[in-house]
Amino acid sequence: MTEMAILAEAAAQQIEHFDVVIVGAGISGVGGAYHLTKQCPGTSFIVLEAQESFGGTWLTHRYPGTRSDSDLYTFGYRFKPWTSAPIATRAEILDYMGEVNTENGIDRHIRYRHTISVARWSSSDKLWTLEGTRTDTGETVRFTGNFLWMCQGYYRHSEGYMPEWRGMKDFEGRIVQPQNWPEDLDYAGKKIVVIGSGATAATLIPAIAAECGHVTMLQRSPTFFRTGRNAIPLADDLRELDIDAAWIHEIVRKKILYEQSVFTRRSFTEPETVKQELLAGVRAHLGPDYDVATHFTPRYRPWRQRIAFVPDGDFLEAIRSGKASVVTDEIESFTEAGILLKSGETLEADIIITATGFNLNVLGDIDFTIDGEPLNFSDTVTYRGMMFTGVPNMVWVFGYFRASWTLRADLVADFVCRLLNHLKEKGARQVTPTLRPEDQDMPLLPWIDPENFNPGYVIRGMHLLPKRGDKPEWQHTQDYWVEKDEFPAIDLDDGSFVYE
Ligand SMILES: Cc1cc2nc3c(=O)[nH]c(=O)nc-3n(C[C@H](O)[C@H](O)[C@H](O)COP(=O)(O)OP(=O)(O)OC[C@H]3O[C@@H](n4cnc5c(N)ncnc54)[C@H](O)[C@@H]3O)c2cc1C
């Protein structure tokens, strides 16, 4: 079908057509829209978002104390200076994203309350057809797009991961998932148990500790934390000197990235030293008598899971104050009054908060078909963690675990824009990542090496994810310091892409 015929047919069926359809208005989708307007001017696009506003993660998570665990100089976009303390609250991040939207006219491209459930690629039309529901009216909505940019994040926003424990129904108090925080939750003076020891627990606990009766963090095994001041003295000095905000942003990003690269490298080359440094940071807040060996010494080496930054040690200070405590044990069952532990100990609770992580969702719980055939992403091979073999005209954004997510969202956006411009120059309408003859016998491995990075939600969802090969093109490295140089240098005509 010609472009004119597609537009005519779409009009007849009241299907709106766009050059690019972005799914998701979180930090990746809003960033993608920005880059598209700057790097591919004249491209028509729409951003389809299930929720009632932009923000993604920062809209969904409303539990007390929701904040970033990485600095906003690198979690913020490359193009929009961050001008305050590095660890930011949910409200500050939403304000920042809102400014990006209004300053660049992105808001008028976003359709809220549009949940997409079906994506069909047609090779004869060289077009994606997306189908979904307007959650405010119940209407079915359809869009067509030449290119699909999936910015749906990595977890199901509607519900967090809730393991099944014996006796949960018997518990007479309230069970709360932080991802669906009830606005009416009154925790003043209450006994609270938070199950889990990740970033969510570490940010929630200091935020509620003062008001609740007591909060216990119940963990099966400990997690690494980094502590330090929520300030970057260099940024503050430069601001004092009235240096331009864009310069400060760039300089501070460079400094943070350099320091992170050293830290990441050391986690592999001298894991024991890094471990001792992290534990010393914890001890500095908890004092010499606290049992750091049991409650804060993980079994894995540093960086095999994300390390949450605890600004000003607030989580540890809550423990030191006696308002919060840590129990390292396993759950035998819930009881009417709380939790029975495998050790035989019991924890009384009025409220149990399950900070147990996410339900990984691959590509937004959308049913994908390619020319009528259901698409199973685990049958594909990843192209540098951005595209999938045999899936035309589609990119997904999956950010970094060890560095800020947005660093990769910016890099992927540059790649998408370059690819779109390349398609235009070539007069091609379809690009499909395809294994080259020399790649055919390559061993295929799980998407990410669990030895390298192994949080629960990734391991639980690995069977849904694409395979990886043993060459850079067919791997998702999770390494910013490699990708920042490799992505801009990708040869779009190296045979890994088939154009039609
Ligand atoms: C509490 C918390 C703190 C975090 N802190 C950090 C941090 O400090 N640093 C860091 O690097 N990372 C952090 N992360 C990870 C974080 O999720 C990512 O960094 C980033 O926010 C993801 O952005 P995103 O836009 O790719 O996806 P998301 O924020 O998940 O947004 C995706 C959007 O797509 C929409 N969507 C999904 N499927 C569909 C569909 N089918 N139809 C329509 N819309 C759809 C969703 O509604 C959502 O709004 C944190 C995560 C959490 C939960």
XYZ file of C-alpha atoms and ligand atoms in Angstrom:
553
model
C 0.000 0.000 0.000
C 1.273 3.498 -0.727
C 1.546 6.142 1.970
C -1.460 7.964 0.455
C -3.547 4.793 0.412
C -2.662 4.091 4.082
C -3.743 7.573 5.112
C -6.981 7.263 3.103
C -7.814 3.891 4.642
C -6.960 5.077 8.154
C -9.217 8.118 7.666
C -12.074 5.908 6.421
C -11.823 3.729 9.546
C -11.227 6.704 11.864
C -7.801 5.377 12.704
C -5.275 8.109 13.377
C -1.960 7.659 11.627
C 1.471 8.890 12.811
C 5.019 8.456 11.604
C 6.030 7.356 15.100
C 3.942 5.977 17.960
C 5.521 6.119 21.425
C 3.979 3.947 24.147
C 4.501 5.320 27.659
C 4.903 8.853 29.044
C 7.460 8.091 31.743
C 10.984 9.507 31.715
C 11.796 7.443 28.573
C 8.691 8.367 26.564
C 8.854 12.076 27.355
C 12.591 12.071 26.572
C 11.939 10.197 23.317
C 9.347 12.772 22.296
C 11.813 15.585 23.031
C 14.582 14.042 20.926
C 12.172 13.355 18.078
C 11.124 17.011 17.903
C 14.769 18.152 17.892
C 16.474 15.486 15.788
C 13.667 14.563 13.358
C 11.724 17.803 12.900
C 8.530 17.392 10.906
C 7.957 13.822 12.087
C 4.386 13.290 13.213
C 4.103 11.398 16.481
C 1.877 10.554 19.391
C 2.590 9.345 22.920
C 0.033 6.851 24.252
C -0.115 6.587 28.030
C -2.339 4.350 30.154
C -2.287 6.585 33.222
C -3.976 9.937 33.775
C -0.758 11.924 33.568
C 2.940 11.750 32.678
C 5.707 10.517 34.966
C 5.387 6.710 34.801
C 7.241 5.385 37.842
C 7.035 8.771 39.553
C 3.293 8.974 39.113
C 2.607 5.380 40.124
C 4.655 5.332 43.309
C 2.995 7.453 45.970
C 4.180 5.861 49.175
C 5.618 8.240 51.777
C 9.189 9.181 50.983
C 9.157 8.119 47.291
C 12.417 9.462 45.877
C 15.171 8.665 43.421
C 18.000 6.427 44.534
C 20.391 7.791 41.956
C 21.390 11.409 41.433
C 19.256 13.605 39.216
C 22.258 15.031 37.351
C 22.435 11.686 35.542
C 18.842 10.502 36.086
C 17.766 13.847 34.610
C 18.010 14.291 30.877
C 21.233 15.259 29.149
C 19.463 18.338 27.760
C 17.720 19.775 30.831
C 19.889 20.964 33.712
C 19.176 19.734 37.210
C 19.596 22.562 39.675
C 19.135 21.204 43.193
C 20.163 18.407 45.579
C 21.067 15.194 43.746
C 18.542 12.835 45.361
C 15.102 14.102 44.463
C 11.590 13.542 45.693
C 8.819 12.234 43.489
C 7.277 15.740 43.367
C 10.554 17.332 42.235
C 10.970 14.755 39.458
C 7.387 15.246 38.267
C 7.923 19.031 38.219
C 11.108 18.589 36.198
C 9.374 16.344 33.671
C 6.418 18.716 33.512
C 8.790 21.539 32.569
C 10.281 19.410 29.783
C 6.749 18.825 28.478
C 5.592 22.424 28.525
C 8.866 24.019 27.421
C 8.965 21.821 24.329
C 5.272 21.527 23.458
C 5.304 17.791 24.146
C 2.127 17.770 26.242
C -0.113 18.266 23.225
C 1.241 15.043 21.689
C 0.319 12.875 24.705
C -2.959 10.979 24.954
C -3.637 9.934 28.524
C -5.830 7.061 29.710
C -5.012 5.129 26.546
C -4.083 1.553 27.451
C -2.692 -0.324 24.479
C -3.309 -4.053 24.428
C -2.643 -5.158 20.834
C 0.130 -4.333 18.342
C -0.039 -5.839 14.865
C 2.683 -5.474 12.263
C 1.727 -5.883 8.618
C 4.592 -6.408 6.183
C 2.393 -5.689 3.183
C 1.343 -2.299 4.611
C 4.671 -1.736 6.424
C 2.691 -0.497 9.354
C 1.966 -1.103 13.015
C -1.668 -1.054 14.072
C -2.173 -0.450 17.778
C -5.392 -1.150 19.539
C -6.380 -0.288 23.072
C -8.984 1.161 25.371
C -9.671 4.658 26.600
C -10.030 3.972 30.277
C -12.199 7.061 30.903
C -14.828 6.223 28.251
C -14.303 2.512 27.619
C -13.967 3.289 23.901
C -11.754 1.131 21.696
C -8.989 3.209 20.126
C -6.852 2.400 17.104
C -3.743 4.046 15.738
C -1.357 3.218 12.956
C 2.294 4.083 12.932
C 5.277 3.467 10.684
C 7.557 3.092 13.679
C 6.865 1.925 17.211
C 8.925 3.254 20.102
C 8.216 1.219 23.220
C 8.844 3.274 26.377
C 6.699 1.143 28.648
C 9.253 0.581 31.407
C 9.991 -2.810 32.900
C 7.229 -3.588 35.339
C 3.448 -3.776 35.496
C 2.190 -0.482 36.865
C -1.206 -1.778 37.927
C 0.126 -4.090 40.662
C 3.388 -4.881 42.432
C 4.754 -8.359 43.012
C 2.951 -10.012 45.898
C 4.252 -13.446 46.896
C 1.745 -15.875 48.418
C 2.410 -16.615 52.074
C 0.560 -19.147 54.147
C -2.119 -17.666 56.387
C -2.311 -14.300 54.606
C -6.094 -14.430 54.811
C -5.940 -14.890 58.584
C -4.098 -11.625 59.211
C -6.497 -9.194 60.852
C -4.568 -6.028 60.028
C -4.043 -4.398 56.670
C -1.691 -5.653 53.938
C -0.371 -2.882 51.707
C 1.628 -3.015 48.465
C 3.695 0.192 48.186
C 2.932 0.357 44.459
C -0.782 0.739 45.311
C -0.437 2.927 48.395
C -3.905 3.633 49.877
C -4.467 7.355 50.368
C -6.461 6.698 53.535
C -3.755 4.611 55.250
C -3.425 5.831 58.820
C -0.178 4.534 60.268
C 0.160 6.933 63.190
C 1.149 4.996 66.301
C 0.795 1.638 64.509
C 3.087 -1.406 64.543
C 4.325 -1.879 61.006
C 6.298 -4.643 59.336
C 7.874 -3.897 55.965
C 8.776 -7.076 54.076
C 11.760 -6.501 51.790
C 15.096 -4.747 51.960
C 15.436 -2.920 48.659
C 15.333 0.774 47.815
C 11.586 0.968 48.467
C 11.946 -0.260 52.050
C 14.945 2.007 52.652
C 13.070 5.127 51.511
C 9.700 4.287 53.035
C 10.990 3.431 56.517
C 12.627 6.792 57.383
C 9.548 8.582 56.018
C 7.121 6.785 58.350
C 9.340 5.965 61.338
C 8.686 9.134 63.330
C 4.901 8.874 63.086
C 4.276 5.150 63.429
C 4.616 3.220 66.708
C 7.453 1.073 65.431
C 8.518 -0.175 62.013
C 10.362 -3.456 61.478
C 12.074 -4.245 58.216
C 11.826 -7.991 57.702
C 14.342 -9.267 55.195
C 15.295 -12.714 54.024
C 18.782 -11.510 53.228
C 20.609 -8.172 53.458
C 21.211 -5.567 50.752
C 24.119 -3.191 50.144
C 23.535 0.513 50.767
C 25.702 3.545 50.100
C 25.526 6.479 52.414
C 26.574 10.093 52.059
C 25.352 13.655 52.089
C 22.555 14.583 49.731
C 24.727 17.268 48.192
C 27.399 17.653 45.542
C 29.802 20.306 46.841
C 31.217 20.972 43.356
C 27.702 21.775 42.061
C 27.041 24.053 45.019
C 30.373 25.850 44.542
C 29.727 26.399 40.837
C 26.242 27.689 41.580
C 27.741 30.060 44.143
C 29.994 31.386 41.364
C 26.917 31.998 39.200
C 28.076 29.553 36.535
C 25.524 28.757 33.847
C 23.168 25.894 34.896
C 23.800 23.984 31.652
C 27.559 24.021 32.333
C 27.099 22.870 35.903
C 24.854 20.038 34.696
C 27.451 18.873 32.188
C 30.423 19.166 34.557
C 28.676 17.431 37.447
C 27.404 14.646 35.160
C 30.961 14.051 33.985
C 32.242 13.944 37.548
C 29.527 11.562 38.746
C 29.933 9.284 35.750
C 33.669 9.160 36.219
C 33.297 8.301 39.898
C 30.679 5.669 39.100
C 32.899 4.061 36.491
C 35.696 3.775 39.030
C 33.297 2.361 41.632
C 31.796 -0.179 39.208
C 35.244 -1.306 38.049
C 36.423 -1.685 41.630
C 33.327 -3.779 42.460
C 34.671 -6.351 40.018
C 38.409 -5.988 40.592
C 38.455 -5.574 44.381
C 34.996 -6.640 45.603
C 36.123 -7.310 49.161
C 37.557 -3.798 49.635
C 34.431 -2.210 48.167
C 32.278 -4.387 50.412
C 34.212 -3.275 53.507
C 33.883 0.394 52.484
C 30.116 0.043 52.097
C 29.816 -1.729 55.443
C 31.941 0.946 57.127
C 29.439 3.541 55.852
C 26.634 1.592 57.520
C 28.582 1.123 60.763
C 29.295 4.847 60.941
C 25.553 5.395 61.490
C 24.679 2.300 63.526
C 27.674 2.231 65.840
C 30.142 -0.550 66.705
C 27.669 -2.683 68.701
C 25.116 -3.126 65.945
C 25.045 -6.565 64.287
C 26.043 -5.400 60.797
C 27.262 -8.904 59.929
C 23.744 -10.354 60.195
C 21.601 -7.482 58.923
C 23.700 -5.496 56.453
C 26.220 -7.900 54.940
C 24.841 -9.355 51.698
C 25.772 -12.770 50.348
C 26.430 -11.404 46.847
C 29.314 -9.213 45.743
C 28.677 -5.458 45.384
C 26.800 -4.392 42.226
C 25.280 -7.770 41.411
C 22.111 -5.967 42.452
C 21.406 -2.273 42.341
C 22.939 -0.368 45.298
C 20.563 2.149 46.807
C 21.985 5.449 48.017
C 20.752 6.456 51.478
C 21.003 10.262 51.669
C 22.322 11.488 54.994
C 21.946 7.889 56.240
C 18.298 8.635 57.096
C 17.210 4.992 56.961
C 20.068 3.959 59.260
C 19.404 6.893 61.561
C 15.789 5.687 61.924
C 17.195 2.363 63.137
C 19.603 4.088 65.488
C 16.766 6.125 66.970
C 15.005 2.895 67.971
C 11.878 3.718 65.915
C 12.896 1.208 63.260
C 14.593 -2.187 63.450
C 15.728 -4.969 61.162
C 14.930 -8.668 61.418
C 16.729 -11.114 59.128
C 14.688 -14.287 58.968
C 12.160 -16.104 56.787
C 8.388 -16.093 56.927
C 6.781 -19.309 58.107
C 3.250 -17.918 57.852
C 1.058 -14.932 58.498
C -1.000 -15.131 61.674
C -3.992 -13.185 62.923
C -1.683 -10.791 64.750
C 1.318 -10.602 62.463
C 4.000 -12.920 61.156
C 5.422 -16.192 62.438
C 9.067 -16.548 61.439
C 10.954 -19.739 60.631
C 13.096 -19.129 63.718
C 9.907 -19.440 65.797
C 9.928 -15.742 66.667
C 6.769 -13.709 65.980
C 6.383 -10.151 64.744
C 3.227 -8.354 65.779
C 1.786 -5.962 63.230
C -1.187 -3.710 62.579
C -0.013 -3.109 59.015
C 2.191 -5.302 56.811
C 3.786 -3.576 53.833
C 5.061 -5.889 51.102
C 7.998 -4.077 49.509
C 8.725 -7.240 47.571
C 9.420 -5.830 44.153
C 7.859 -5.764 40.740
C 6.130 -7.923 38.206
C 8.458 -7.637 35.264
C 6.423 -7.061 32.150
C 7.898 -7.353 28.753
C 6.679 -4.641 26.430
C 3.656 -3.387 28.317
C 1.542 -6.582 28.429
C 0.694 -6.004 24.776
C -0.175 -8.909 22.442
C 2.170 -8.523 19.510
C 1.690 -10.198 16.146
C 3.852 -10.081 13.054
C 1.802 -10.712 9.898
C -0.800 -12.544 11.946
C 1.658 -14.743 13.858
C 1.865 -14.247 17.657
C 5.225 -12.816 18.632
C 7.077 -14.427 21.501
C 9.985 -12.190 22.444
C 11.886 -15.088 23.957
C 12.157 -16.544 20.424
C 14.065 -13.454 19.271
C 17.642 -12.276 19.755
C 18.259 -8.819 21.189
C 19.949 -6.211 18.989
C 22.046 -4.319 21.585
C 19.098 -4.390 24.000
C 17.109 -2.050 21.723
C 15.558 -4.102 18.915
C 14.616 -7.734 18.300
C 15.478 -10.005 15.396
C 12.541 -10.434 13.031
C 10.606 -7.506 14.535
C 10.479 -4.595 12.072
C 10.366 -0.892 12.874
C 10.365 -1.210 16.621
C 12.697 -0.116 19.408
C 12.234 -0.627 23.149
C 13.896 1.375 25.867
C 15.414 -0.536 28.718
C 17.718 1.649 30.795
C 20.667 0.863 32.998
C 20.530 -0.998 36.258
C 23.898 0.178 37.547
C 23.830 3.695 36.190
C 20.847 6.004 35.825
C 18.125 4.676 33.525
C 17.868 7.952 31.637
C 21.475 7.857 30.422
C 20.446 4.946 28.236
C 17.051 6.440 27.344
C 18.951 9.430 25.861
C 21.397 7.146 23.997
C 18.602 4.955 22.596
C 16.712 8.087 21.538
C 19.738 9.276 19.544
C 19.868 5.859 17.876
C 16.148 5.885 17.006
C 16.379 9.360 15.499
C 19.453 8.393 13.481
C 17.691 5.241 12.260
C 14.548 7.177 11.288
C 16.622 9.711 9.361
C 18.562 6.872 7.702
C 15.332 5.185 6.578
C 14.228 8.469 5.049
C 17.543 8.995 3.236
C 17.421 5.473 1.853
C 13.758 5.756 0.869
C 13.141 2.565 2.887
C 9.981 1.921 4.888
C 11.018 -1.116 6.877
C 14.081 -2.037 8.902
C 14.398 -5.433 10.568
C 17.324 -6.580 12.728
C 18.457 -9.894 11.296
C 21.270 -12.289 12.173
C 23.978 -12.090 9.487
C 25.354 -15.273 7.883
C 28.326 -15.110 10.312
C 25.931 -14.941 13.286
C 23.857 -17.993 12.414
C 25.809 -20.516 14.513
C 26.349 -18.177 17.445
C 25.487 -19.737 20.846
C 22.331 -18.202 22.280
C 22.247 -17.437 25.997
C 19.764 -15.936 28.471
C 19.189 -12.190 28.049
C 21.418 -11.243 30.992
C 24.094 -13.270 32.725
C 22.758 -13.950 36.260
C 26.374 -14.009 37.450
C 26.600 -10.379 36.392
C 23.250 -9.029 37.590
C 20.485 -10.967 39.306
C 17.649 -9.105 41.034
C 14.527 -11.199 41.686
C 12.248 -9.555 39.115
C 14.761 -10.150 36.299
C 15.342 -13.783 37.259
C 11.568 -14.366 37.575
C 10.977 -12.928 34.093
C 14.047 -14.197 32.211
C 12.010 -16.764 30.244
C 9.983 -13.920 28.693
C 12.972 -11.957 27.482
C 14.957 -12.166 24.246
C 18.114 -14.224 23.904
C 21.610 -12.829 23.720
C 24.448 -13.894 21.456
C 28.192 -13.706 21.986
C 28.920 -10.610 19.864
C 28.421 -6.962 20.883
C 25.597 -6.478 18.336
C 23.545 -9.227 19.924
C 24.064 -8.395 23.569
C 22.514 -6.063 26.101
C 25.633 -5.033 27.962
C 24.212 -2.769 30.700
C 27.465 -0.835 30.362
C 27.074 2.899 29.834
C 30.793 3.420 29.390
C 30.857 1.036 26.419
C 27.558 2.075 24.882
C 28.153 5.841 25.004
C 30.920 5.345 22.427
C 29.511 2.350 20.557
C 25.930 3.550 19.943
C 26.787 6.735 18.048
C 29.234 4.687 15.941
C 26.758 1.916 14.980
C 27.036 1.274 11.255
C 23.419 1.170 10.119
C 24.494 -0.668 6.970
C 26.578 -3.397 8.589
C 24.231 -6.189 7.513
C 22.500 -6.534 10.887
C 19.651 -4.427 9.515
C 17.597 -5.521 6.523
C 15.889 -2.598 4.766
C 12.858 -2.802 2.481
C 10.404 3.926 43.467
C 11.376 3.806 42.339
C 12.535 4.557 42.337
C 13.426 4.458 41.276
N 14.554 5.229 41.302
C 15.413 5.160 40.280
C 16.590 5.974 40.270
O 16.852 6.723 41.172
N 17.424 5.859 39.226
C 17.178 5.014 38.194
O 17.970 4.958 37.262
N 16.078 4.249 38.167
C 15.187 4.297 39.171
N 14.071 3.507 39.149
C 13.789 2.682 37.987
C 12.776 3.486 37.132
O 11.622 2.771 36.948
C 13.372 3.903 35.845
O 14.555 4.545 36.065
C 12.519 4.880 35.012
O 11.711 5.731 35.773
C 11.719 4.124 34.030
O 11.173 5.072 33.142
P 10.370 4.609 31.883
O 9.757 5.817 31.301
O 11.230 3.796 30.987
O 9.263 3.605 32.446
P 8.128 3.849 33.509
O 8.473 4.902 34.468
O 7.787 2.501 34.020
O 6.931 4.418 32.633
C 6.304 3.645 31.654
C 4.969 4.243 31.314
O 4.398 3.459 30.267
C 3.045 3.269 30.522
N 2.614 2.028 29.879
C 3.108 0.780 30.085
N 2.444 -0.119 29.323
C 1.523 0.582 28.628
C 0.523 0.203 27.683
N 0.357 -1.074 27.318
N -0.271 1.175 27.156
C -0.084 2.482 27.510
N 0.833 2.888 28.404
C 1.623 1.951 28.955
C 2.950 3.193 32.040
O 1.649 3.535 32.481
C 4.003 4.200 32.476
O 3.464 5.471 32.695
C 13.168 3.579 40.196
C 12.021 2.796 40.224
C 11.131 2.903 41.275
C 9.901 2.063 41.256
